């Protein structure tokens, strides 16, 4: 019974905030931090889902920005939040129907190492990558 309650509590931790709750998440690992990233308009949310000592935003901010940029394909202008939940302001208009606008944004290149699939014992396994910009 205690395991079920713990699992239920942990599942609620990565559900996202109210503005992003009903959106699908993309799980990204960056330099030891694992994030569920959701996009809505010109905002991105990164919810850190792994247990990791991070008492303040400082050490996590760059990793969250990198995860949001990787999922959105846009540079991140600013990151706000705390060590568990961050919101990034995307520096390109993802809602634009004119793809020429998106082509004008210089994409960031990443060097990624594929560490295989993490299997949590259920259908929620995900691919694990370590990525660094170059």
CSV table of N, CA and C in Angstrom, one decimal, residues 6-69:
chain,number,residue,atom,x,y,z
A,6,UNK,N,3.4,6.0,-2.8
A,6,UNK,CA,4.6,6.6,-3.2
A,6,UNK,C,4.7,6.8,-4.7
A,7,UNK,N,4.2,5.7,-5.4
A,7,UNK,CA,4.2,5.8,-6.9
A,7,UNK,C,3.2,6.8,-7.4
A,8,UNK,N,2.1,6.9,-6.7
A,8,UNK,CA,1.0,7.9,-7.1
A,8,UNK,C,1.6,9.3,-6.8
A,9,UNK,N,2.3,9.5,-5.7
A,9,UNK,CA,2.8,10.8,-5.4
A,9,UNK,C,3.9,11.2,-6.4
A,10,UNK,N,4.8,10.3,-6.8
A,10,UNK,CA,5.8,10.6,-7.8
A,10,UNK,C,5.2,10.8,-9.2
A,11,UNK,N,4.2,10.2,-9.5
A,11,UNK,CA,3.6,10.4,-10.8
A,11,UNK,C,3.0,11.8,-10.9
A,12,UNK,N,2.5,12.3,-9.8
A,12,UNK,CA,2.0,13.7,-9.8
A,12,UNK,C,3.0,14.7,-9.8
A,13,UNK,N,4.3,14.4,-9.5
A,13,UNK,CA,5.3,15.4,-9.4
A,13,UNK,C,5.7,15.8,-10.8
A,14,UNK,N,5.6,15.0,-11.8
A,14,UNK,CA,6.0,15.4,-13.2
A,14,UNK,C,4.9,15.8,-14.1
A,15,UNK,N,3.7,16.0,-13.5
A,15,UNK,CA,2.5,16.3,-14.3
A,15,UNK,C,2.5,17.7,-14.9
A,16,UNK,N,3.4,18.6,-14.4
A,16,UNK,CA,3.5,19.9,-15.0
A,16,UNK,C,2.6,20.9,-14.2
A,17,UNK,N,2.8,22.1,-14.4
A,17,UNK,CA,2.0,23.2,-13.8
A,17,UNK,C,0.7,23.3,-14.6
A,18,UNK,N,-0.2,24.1,-14.0
A,18,UNK,CA,-1.5,24.3,-14.6
A,18,UNK,C,-1.5,24.7,-16.1
A,19,UNK,N,-0.6,25.7,-16.4
A,19,UNK,CA,-0.5,26.2,-17.8
A,19,UNK,C,-0.1,25.1,-18.8
A,20,UNK,N,0.7,24.1,-18.3
A,20,UNK,CA,1.2,23.1,-19.2
A,20,UNK,C,0.7,21.7,-19.0
A,21,UNK,N,-0.3,21.5,-18.0
A,21,UNK,CA,-0.7,20.2,-17.5
A,21,UNK,C,-1.1,19.2,-18.6
A,22,UNK,N,-2.0,19.6,-19.5
A,22,UNK,CA,-2.6,18.7,-20.5
A,22,UNK,C,-1.7,18.5,-21.7
A,23,UNK,N,-0.5,19.0,-21.7
A,23,UNK,CA,0.4,18.8,-22.9
A,23,UNK,C,1.3,17.6,-22.7
A,24,UNK,N,1.6,17.0,-23.9
A,24,UNK,CA,2.6,15.8,-23.8
A,24,UNK,C,4.0,16.3,-23.4
A,25,UNK,N,4.7,15.5,-22.7
A,25,UNK,CA,6.0,15.8,-22.2
A,25,UNK,C,7.1,15.0,-23.0
A,26,UNK,N,8.2,15.6,-23.2
A,26,UNK,CA,9.4,15.0,-23.8
A,26,UNK,C,10.4,14.9,-22.8
A,27,UNK,N,10.9,13.7,-22.5
A,27,UNK,CA,11.8,13.5,-21.4
A,27,UNK,C,13.3,13.6,-22.0
A,28,UNK,N,14.1,14.5,-21.3
A,28,UNK,CA,15.4,14.8,-21.8
A,28,UNK,C,16.4,14.7,-20.6
A,29,UNK,N,17.5,14.1,-20.8
A,29,UNK,CA,18.6,14.0,-19.8
A,29,UNK,C,19.7,14.9,-20.3
A,30,UNK,N,20.1,15.9,-19.4
A,30,UNK,CA,21.2,16.8,-19.7
A,30,UNK,C,22.2,16.8,-18.5
A,31,UNK,N,23.4,16.3,-18.7
A,31,UNK,CA,24.4,16.4,-17.7
A,31,UNK,C,24.0,15.9,-16.3
A,32,UNK,N,23.3,14.8,-16.3
A,32,UNK,CA,22.9,14.2,-15.0
A,32,UNK,C,21.5,14.7,-14.5
A,33,UNK,N,20.9,15.6,-15.1
A,33,UNK,CA,19.5,16.0,-14.7
A,33,UNK,C,18.6,15.5,-15.8
A,34,UNK,N,17.4,15.0,-15.3
A,34,UNK,CA,16.4,14.5,-16.2
A,34,UNK,C,15.2,15.4,-16.1
A,35,UNK,N,14.7,15.9,-17.3
A,35,UNK,CA,13.6,16.8,-17.3
A,35,UNK,C,12.4,16.3,-18.2
A,36,UNK,N,11.2,16.6,-17.8
A,36,UNK,CA,10.0,16.5,-18.6
A,36,UNK,C,9.8,17.9,-19.2
A,37,UNK,N,9.9,18.0,-20.5
A,37,UNK,CA,9.7,19.3,-21.1
A,37,UNK,C,8.4,19.4,-21.9
A,38,UNK,N,7.7,20.5,-21.6
A,38,UNK,CA,6.4,20.7,-22.3
A,38,UNK,C,6.5,22.1,-23.0
A,39,UNK,N,5.8,22.2,-24.1
A,39,UNK,CA,5.8,23.5,-24.9
A,39,UNK,C,4.4,24.0,-25.0
A,40,UNK,N,4.3,25.4,-24.9
A,40,UNK,CA,3.0,26.0,-25.2
A,40,UNK,C,3.4,27.4,-25.7
A,41,UNK,N,3.1,27.7,-26.9
A,41,UNK,CA,3.4,29.0,-27.5
A,41,UNK,C,4.8,29.3,-27.5
A,42,UNK,N,5.2,30.5,-26.9
A,42,UNK,CA,6.6,30.9,-26.8
A,42,UNK,C,7.1,30.6,-25.4
A,43,UNK,N,6.5,29.6,-24.7
A,43,UNK,CA,7.0,29.2,-23.4
A,43,UNK,C,7.3,27.7,-23.4
A,44,UNK,N,8.3,27.4,-22.6
A,44,UNK,CA,8.6,26.0,-22.4
A,44,UNK,C,8.8,25.7,-20.9
A,45,UNK,N,8.3,24.6,-20.4
A,45,UNK,CA,8.4,24.2,-19.0
A,45,UNK,C,9.3,23.0,-18.9
A,46,UNK,N,10.3,23.0,-18.0
A,46,UNK,CA,11.1,21.8,-17.7
A,46,UNK,C,10.9,21.4,-16.2
A,47,UNK,N,10.3,20.3,-16.0
A,47,UNK,CA,10.2,19.7,-14.7
A,47,UNK,C,11.2,18.7,-14.4
A,48,UNK,N,12.1,18.9,-13.4
A,48,UNK,CA,13.1,18.0,-13.1
A,48,UNK,C,12.5,16.8,-12.4
A,49,UNK,N,12.7,15.6,-13.0
A,49,UNK,CA,12.1,14.4,-12.4
A,49,UNK,C,13.0,13.4,-11.7
A,50,UNK,N,14.3,13.7,-11.7
A,50,UNK,CA,15.2,12.8,-11.0
A,50,UNK,C,15.6,13.4,-9.6
A,51,UNK,N,15.9,12.5,-8.7
A,51,UNK,CA,16.3,13.0,-7.4
A,51,UNK,C,17.8,13.5,-7.5
A,52,UNK,N,18.0,14.7,-7.1
A,52,UNK,CA,19.4,15.3,-7.3
A,52,UNK,C,19.5,16.4,-6.3
A,53,UNK,N,20.6,16.6,-5.7
A,53,UNK,CA,20.7,17.7,-4.8
A,53,UNK,C,20.9,19.0,-5.5
A,54,UNK,N,19.9,19.9,-5.4
A,54,UNK,CA,20.0,21.2,-6.1
A,54,UNK,C,19.2,22.2,-5.2
A,55,UNK,N,19.8,22.8,-4.3
A,55,UNK,CA,19.1,23.7,-3.4
A,55,UNK,C,18.6,25.0,-4.0
A,56,UNK,N,19.2,25.3,-5.1
A,56,UNK,CA,18.9,26.6,-5.8
A,56,UNK,C,18.9,26.4,-7.3
A,57,UNK,N,18.4,27.4,-8.0
A,57,UNK,CA,18.3,27.3,-9.5
A,57,UNK,C,19.6,27.3,-10.2
A,58,UNK,N,20.6,28.0,-9.7
A,58,UNK,CA,21.9,28.2,-10.3
A,58,UNK,C,22.5,27.0,-11.0
A,59,UNK,N,22.7,25.9,-10.4
A,59,UNK,CA,23.3,24.7,-11.0
A,59,UNK,C,22.4,24.0,-12.1
A,60,UNK,N,21.1,24.2,-11.9
A,60,UNK,CA,20.1,23.6,-12.8
A,60,UNK,C,19.7,24.4,-14.0
A,61,UNK,N,19.8,25.7,-13.9
A,61,UNK,CA,19.3,26.7,-14.9
A,61,UNK,C,19.8,26.4,-16.3
A,62,UNK,N,21.1,26.2,-16.5
A,62,UNK,CA,21.7,26.0,-17.8
A,62,UNK,C,21.2,24.7,-18.4
A,63,UNK,N,21.1,23.6,-17.5
A,63,UNK,CA,20.7,22.3,-18.0
A,63,UNK,C,19.2,22.4,-18.4
A,64,UNK,N,18.4,23.1,-17.7
A,64,UNK,CA,17.0,23.2,-18.0
A,64,UNK,C,16.9,24.0,-19.4
A,65,UNK,N,17.6,25.0,-19.5
A,65,UNK,CA,17.6,25.8,-20.8
A,65,UNK,C,18.0,24.9,-22.0
A,66,UNK,N,19.0,24.1,-21.8
A,66,UNK,CA,19.5,23.2,-22.8
A,66,UNK,C,18.4,22.2,-23.2
A,67,UNK,N,17.8,21.7,-22.2
A,67,UNK,CA,16.7,20.7,-22.5
A,67,UNK,C,15.5,21.4,-23.2
A,68,UNK,N,15.1,22.6,-22.8
A,68,UNK,CA,14.1,23.3,-23.5
A,68,UNK,C,14.4,23.6,-24.9
A,69,UNK,N,15.7,24.1,-25.1
A,69,UNK,CA,16.1,24.4,-26.5
A,69,UNK,C,16.2,23.2,-27.4
